[in-house]
Coordinates of C-alpha atoms in Angstrom, one line a residue:
X196 CA -30.3 35.1 -40.2
X197 CA -31.9 32.1 -41.6
X198 CA -33.3 29.4 -40.0
X199 CA -31.1 25.9 -39.4
X200 CA -32.2 22.6 -41.4
X201 CA -34.0 20.6 -39.2
X202 CA -32.2 17.6 -41.6
X203 CA -33.5 14.9 -39.8
X204 CA -37.7 16.0 -40.2
X205 CA -39.3 13.6 -43.3
X206 CA -38.9 14.9 -46.6
X207 CA -42.7 14.4 -46.3
X208 CA -44.8 16.3 -44.0
X209 CA -47.0 15.2 -44.4
X210 CA -46.3 11.2 -44.3
X211 CA -48.7 9.3 -41.5
X212 CA -45.1 7.9 -39.3
X213 CA -45.4 4.6 -36.7
X214 CA -46.6 4.5 -33.6
X215 CA -44.5 1.5 -33.4
X216 CA -42.6 1.9 -30.3
X217 CA -38.8 2.4 -30.6
X218 CA -35.2 3.2 -29.4
X219 CA -31.3 3.2 -30.0
X220 CA -28.7 2.1 -27.4
X221 CA -25.9 3.9 -28.3
X222 CA -24.0 7.0 -28.8
X223 CA -21.8 6.5 -31.8
X224 CA -21.7 7.7 -35.5
X225 CA -23.6 4.1 -36.3
X226 CA -26.5 4.6 -33.8
X227 CA -27.0 8.1 -35.0
X228 CA -26.9 7.4 -38.3
X229 CA -30.0 5.2 -36.6
X230 CA -31.9 7.1 -34.6
X231 CA -31.7 9.8 -38.0
X232 CA -33.1 6.8 -40.3
X233 CA -35.9 6.1 -37.6
X234 CA -37.1 9.6 -37.4
X235 CA -38.4 9.0 -40.7
X236 CA -40.8 7.1 -39.8
X237 CA -41.5 6.9 -36.4
X238 CA -43.5 9.6 -34.3
X239 CA -40.8 9.3 -31.0
X240 CA -37.6 7.6 -31.0
X241 CA -36.2 6.5 -27.5
X242 CA -32.4 7.0 -27.4
X243 CA -30.3 5.7 -24.7
X244 CA -27.2 7.7 -24.5
X245 CA -23.7 7.1 -22.6
X246 CA -24.0 9.7 -20.6
X247 CA -25.5 12.6 -18.8
X248 CA -23.1 15.4 -21.2
X249 CA -24.2 13.7 -24.1
X250 CA -27.8 14.3 -23.1
X251 CA -27.5 17.5 -22.4
X252 CA -25.7 18.0 -24.9
X253 CA -27.9 16.7 -27.4
X254 CA -30.9 18.9 -26.1
X255 CA -29.4 21.5 -26.1
X256 CA -28.1 21.9 -30.0
X257 CA -30.5 19.4 -31.5
X258 CA -27.4 17.4 -32.3
X259 CA -24.6 14.2 -31.2
X260 CA -21.4 16.2 -29.9
X261 CA -19.5 14.4 -31.1
X262 CA -20.4 12.1 -34.7
X263 CA -22.0 12.8 -37.2
X264 CA -22.5 16.6 -35.7
X265 CA -24.2 17.2 -39.4
X266 CA -27.2 15.7 -38.6
X267 CA -29.7 18.0 -36.7
X268 CA -32.5 16.5 -34.6
X269 CA -35.8 17.9 -33.9
X270 CA -36.0 17.6 -30.5
X271 CA -40.3 16.7 -30.8
X272 CA -39.3 13.1 -32.1
X273 CA -36.8 12.7 -29.4
X274 CA -36.9 11.3 -25.7
X275 CA -33.1 11.1 -24.2
X276 CA -32.2 9.2 -21.7
X277 CA -29.3 7.0 -19.6
X278 CA -31.0 5.1 -18.5
X279 CA -31.3 1.3 -19.8
X280 CA -34.7 0.5 -18.1
X281 CA -36.4 2.9 -18.5
X282 CA -35.8 2.2 -22.6
X283 CA -36.9 -1.3 -22.8
X284 CA -39.4 -0.4 -20.3
X285 CA -40.9 1.8 -22.9
X286 CA -40.1 0.5 -26.2
X287 CA -41.4 -3.2 -28.1
X288 CA -37.9 -2.7 -30.5
X289 CA -34.2 -2.0 -29.5
X290 CA -31.6 -1.7 -31.7
X291 CA -28.2 -2.1 -30.2
X292 CA -25.2 0.1 -32.2
X293 CA -23.0 -0.1 -29.5
X294 CA -19.3 -1.4 -29.8
X295 CA -18.9 -5.0 -29.1
X296 CA -17.1 -4.8 -26.3
X297 CA -19.2 -1.9 -24.5
X298 CA -22.8 -4.4 -25.6
X299 CA -21.6 -6.8 -21.8
X300 CA -21.9 -3.6 -20.0
X301 CA -24.5 -1.5 -20.9
X302 CA -26.7 -4.7 -21.3
X303 CA -25.6 -6.2 -17.4
X304 CA -27.8 -3.2 -16.4
X305 CA -30.8 -4.1 -17.6
X306 CA -32.9 -5.6 -14.2
X307 CA -36.7 -4.7 -15.7
X308 CA -39.0 -7.0 -17.9
X309 CA -37.3 -8.1 -21.3
X310 CA -39.5 -11.0 -22.0
X311 CA -41.7 -9.4 -25.2
X312 CA -39.3 -6.8 -26.9
X313 CA -37.1 -7.3 -30.5
X314 CA -33.8 -6.7 -30.2
X315 CA -31.7 -5.3 -33.5
X316 CA -28.0 -5.7 -34.0
X317 CA -26.3 -3.4 -35.9
X318 CA -23.2 -4.3 -33.7
X319 CA -20.6 -5.5 -36.2
X320 CA -17.9 -7.5 -33.4
X321 CA -17.6 -10.2 -31.4
X322 CA -18.1 -9.7 -27.6
X323 CA -15.1 -9.7 -25.4
X324 CA -17.3 -11.3 -22.7
X325 CA -18.0 -14.3 -24.0
X326 CA -15.9 -14.3 -27.4
X327 CA -19.2 -15.3 -29.7
X328 CA -21.2 -12.5 -31.7
X329 CA -24.6 -10.7 -30.0
X330 CA -27.2 -13.2 -31.6
X331 CA -25.3 -16.4 -29.2
X332 CA -24.1 -13.7 -26.4
X333 CA -27.9 -12.7 -26.3
X334 CA -29.7 -16.1 -26.3
X335 CA -27.5 -17.8 -24.2
X336 CA -26.5 -14.6 -21.6
X337 CA -30.4 -13.4 -21.7
X338 CA -32.8 -16.4 -22.5
X339 CA -33.8 -14.6 -26.2
X340 CA -34.3 -16.2 -28.2
X341 CA -33.7 -16.2 -32.3
X342 CA -37.6 -15.7 -32.9
X343 CA -37.0 -12.1 -30.8
X344 CA -34.0 -11.4 -32.4
X345 CA -32.8 -9.2 -35.8
X346 CA -29.5 -8.1 -37.5
X347 CA -29.0 -4.7 -39.4
X348 CA -26.5 -5.4 -42.5
X349 CA -25.6 -2.8 -45.4
X350 CA -23.6 -1.5 -46.9
X351 CA -24.6 1.9 -45.0
X352 CA -21.3 4.0 -44.3
X353 CA -23.5 6.2 -41.2
X354 CA -21.8 9.2 -42.8
X355 CA -23.9 9.3 -45.9
X356 CA -26.8 8.5 -43.9
X357 CA -26.2 12.1 -42.4
X358 CA -25.7 13.6 -46.2
X359 CA -29.2 11.5 -47.1
X360 CA -27.2 9.5 -49.7
X361 CA -29.1 6.3 -51.0
X362 CA -27.8 4.2 -48.6
X363 CA -29.1 0.2 -48.6
X364 CA -29.7 -1.9 -45.8
X365 CA -31.0 -5.5 -45.2
X366 CA -32.5 -6.7 -41.5
X367 CA -32.2 -10.4 -41.3
X368 CA -34.8 -12.1 -39.5
X369 CA -36.7 -15.5 -38.5
X370 CA -39.9 -13.9 -37.9
X371 CA -41.6 -12.6 -41.8
X372 CA -43.8 -10.5 -39.5
X373 CA -40.6 -8.7 -37.6
X374 CA -38.8 -8.3 -40.9
X375 CA -41.7 -6.6 -42.4
X376 CA -42.0 -4.0 -38.9
X377 CA -38.7 -3.7 -38.9
X378 CA -38.4 -2.5 -42.9
X379 CA -41.3 -0.4 -42.8
X380 CA -39.5 1.8 -40.0
X381 CA -36.6 2.0 -41.3
X382 CA -37.5 2.4 -45.4
X383 CA -37.0 6.1 -46.5
X384 CA -36.1 8.6 -48.9
X385 CA -32.2 8.0 -48.5
X386 CA -32.6 3.8 -47.3
X387 CA -33.9 1.1 -48.9
X388 CA -34.2 -2.1 -47.2
X389 CA -34.0 -5.7 -47.9
X390 CA -35.2 -8.9 -45.7
X391 CA -33.7 -11.9 -45.4
X392 CA -33.1 -14.6 -43.0
X393 CA -29.8 -15.2 -42.4
X394 CA -29.2 -13.6 -39.1
X395 CA -26.3 -15.6 -38.4
X396 CA -24.5 -15.2 -42.1
X397 CA -25.7 -11.4 -42.0
X398 CA -23.9 -11.3 -38.6
X399 CA -20.1 -13.1 -38.8
X400 CA -20.4 -11.1 -42.4
X401 CA -20.7 -7.9 -41.0
X402 CA -17.3 -9.0 -38.9
X403 CA -15.5 -10.4 -41.2
X404 CA -15.5 -7.3 -43.9
X405 CA -13.9 -5.3 -41.4
X406 CA -10.9 -7.1 -40.9
X407 CA -10.4 -7.9 -44.1
X408 CA -11.2 -4.3 -44.3
X409 CA -8.4 -3.8 -42.3
X410 CA -6.4 -5.7 -44.5
X411 CA -6.9 -3.8 -47.5
X412 CA -6.0 -0.4 -45.2
X413 CA -2.3 -2.6 -44.8
X414 CA -2.7 -3.1 -48.6
X415 CA -3.3 0.7 -49.2
X416 CA -1.0 1.6 -46.6
X417 CA 2.2 -0.5 -48.0
X418 CA 2.2 1.0 -51.5
X419 CA -0.2 -1.3 -52.9
X420 CA -2.6 -0.4 -56.3
X421 CA -5.8 -0.4 -57.2
X422 CA -5.0 -3.8 -58.9
X423 CA -4.2 -5.9 -56.4
X424 CA -6.8 -4.5 -53.9
X425 CA -9.7 -5.9 -56.8
X426 CA -7.4 -9.1 -56.2
X427 CA -7.7 -8.9 -51.9
X428 CA -11.4 -8.4 -52.3
X429 CA -11.8 -11.1 -54.5
X430 CA -9.8 -13.4 -52.5
X431 CA -11.9 -11.9 -49.7
X432 CA -15.1 -12.1 -50.6
X433 CA -14.7 -16.5 -51.2
X434 CA -12.8 -16.7 -47.8
X435 CA -16.3 -15.3 -46.3
X436 CA -17.8 -18.0 -47.9
X437 CA -16.2 -20.5 -46.8
X438 CA -15.9 -19.6 -43.3
X439 CA -19.7 -19.0 -43.2
X440 CA -20.3 -22.0 -44.7
X441 CA -18.5 -23.5 -42.7
X442 CA -20.0 -22.0 -39.9
X443 CA -23.8 -21.9 -40.9
X444 CA -24.8 -23.9 -43.8
X445 CA -27.9 -22.0 -45.2
X446 CA -29.5 -21.1 -48.6
X447 CA -27.6 -17.9 -49.2
X448 CA -25.2 -15.8 -51.6
X449 CA -22.3 -14.4 -51.1
X450 CA -22.4 -12.0 -53.6
X451 CA -25.5 -10.2 -52.6
X452 CA -25.1 -6.4 -51.2
X453 CA -25.2 -7.0 -47.2
X454 CA -21.9 -9.7 -48.1
X455 CA -20.5 -8.9 -51.3
X456 CA -22.0 -5.3 -51.0
X457 CA -20.3 -4.8 -47.7
X458 CA -18.0 -6.1 -47.7
X459 CA -16.6 -3.8 -51.2
X460 CA -17.8 -0.4 -49.3
X461 CA -15.8 -1.2 -46.6
X462 CA -12.3 -2.2 -48.3
X463 CA -12.2 1.1 -49.9
X464 CA -14.6 3.6 -48.2
X465 CA -12.3 6.6 -47.0
X466 CA -14.6 7.1 -44.7
X467 CA -14.3 2.6 -42.9
X468 CA -12.2 3.4 -40.0
X469 CA -11.1 0.1 -40.1
X470 CA -9.6 0.4 -43.2
X471 CA -8.3 3.1 -41.7
X472 CA -6.7 1.4 -38.8
X473 CA -4.9 -0.1 -42.1
X474 CA -3.3 1.8 -43.3
X475 CA -1.8 3.7 -40.7
X476 CA -0.5 0.2 -39.4
X477 CA 0.5 -0.1 -43.4
X478 CA 2.2 3.2 -43.2
X479 CA 4.6 2.0 -40.4
X480 CA 2.5 2.9 -37.3
X481 CA 2.5 -0.2 -34.1
X482 CA -0.7 -1.5 -33.5
X483 CA -1.3 0.1 -30.4
X484 CA -0.1 3.2 -31.3
X485 CA -2.9 3.5 -34.3
X486 CA -5.6 1.9 -32.0
X487 CA -5.0 5.0 -30.2
X488 CA -4.4 7.4 -32.3
X489 CA -8.0 6.5 -33.5
X490 CA -11.2 7.8 -32.0
X491 CA -13.4 5.4 -32.5
X492 CA -13.6 1.8 -32.4
X493 CA -12.2 -0.4 -35.5
X494 CA -14.8 -3.7 -35.0
X495 CA -12.5 -5.7 -36.9
X496 CA -9.1 -5.8 -34.4
X497 CA -11.4 -6.8 -32.0
X498 CA -12.4 -9.9 -34.0
X499 CA -9.4 -10.2 -35.2
X500 CA -8.6 -12.6 -32.7
X501 CA -11.8 -14.7 -32.4
X502 CA -12.2 -15.7 -36.1
X503 CA -8.5 -16.9 -36.5
X504 CA -9.0 -18.8 -33.6
X505 CA -13.0 -20.5 -34.9
X506 CA -10.8 -20.9 -38.1
X507 CA -8.3 -23.2 -37.4
X508 CA -10.0 -25.1 -34.7
X509 CA -12.5 -25.7 -37.9
X510 CA -9.1 -26.3 -39.7
X511 CA -10.7 -23.8 -42.3
X512 CA -7.5 -22.4 -44.9
X513 CA -7.9 -18.6 -44.6
X514 CA -4.8 -16.8 -46.0
X515 CA -6.5 -13.8 -45.6
X516 CA -7.7 -14.0 -42.1
X517 CA -4.1 -15.7 -40.6
X518 CA -2.1 -12.7 -42.6
X519 CA -4.3 -9.9 -40.6
X520 CA -3.9 -12.2 -37.3
X521 CA 0.0 -11.6 -37.5
X522 CA 0.5 -8.2 -37.9
X523 CA -2.1 -7.9 -35.5
X524 CA -1.2 -10.2 -32.7
X525 CA 1.7 -11.7 -33.5
X526 CA 3.8 -8.3 -34.3
X527 CA 4.9 -9.4 -37.5
X528 CA 6.0 -7.5 -39.8
X529 CA 3.4 -5.9 -42.4
X530 CA 5.6 -5.5 -45.3
X531 CA 6.8 -9.5 -45.3
X532 CA 3.6 -10.9 -44.4
X533 CA 2.3 -9.1 -47.0
X534 CA 5.2 -10.2 -49.7
X535 CA 4.2 -13.7 -49.0
X536 CA -0.1 -13.3 -49.2
X537 CA 0.3 -12.0 -53.0
X538 CA 2.2 -15.6 -53.9
X539 CA -1.6 -17.3 -52.2
X540 CA -3.8 -15.0 -54.2
X541 CA -5.5 -15.8 -57.6

């Protein structure tokens, strides 16, 4: 009987792996994909999962029992725990990869000294507790300054990472040395990394593209075709630029992969949970039933409320954001709302 292939081991067994002490918090699909990226370069990856069941299942089977089950790990490369303090104490770099709605519950348990740690957000949503992005939440609630923060942006679907299909990351960090350290531990034969200093721009764009992807999914469910979707996405990137400039002006080009590329893959890909949520709504599901039918969190749903209200406070004209919000939170009919939207797009 042939041995099962351990696909998370480095394709180059002679490669010298890093001694950087890195940990991942979260056990969903993207957290699992990040662990897969890191074991390519790091001797040991610490992994804080949500329950003893998940921990035991990974230790027994060598893979996450719920997400990306095809990604098998060499257990010698992992140190599993359910204790956030154990992971943070052991690591210099901590990657946060939980859904945004669960982050505060996770970090509220953190009592160890984290003052010299680097926290990397792979979260693409708004923190409900404070109605703000992760970067501000870490700064305001935990006194973790931007010098000790970084943000991971796409385009990078977890499912394609599991299959070792070529994928791209943008790592945004205020400190160049931090960005270079993270680039070294994330880069591999199937992961290409670019660096940026636009922490807030990358974080907000990752949130906005999820909302736009819900809209693209609604359009698909309603029967709109590729021609409309192309116009929809071209308008969406313009709305993203308007919002980003209003929130935080910085030297950025929204046509770069971290902005436009991530928007494109999230709006078009069948792997996109936000697009899939929208598709169900377009087909006639209620918002509540569409959310309940999914086994993963669609961050765009929770973010739409916050982004819409922020846009209104700043008097921004964002017809796609307005339309998605009206359908998700005001109970407006999707077909009628999109018919109105078509007159506003160009």
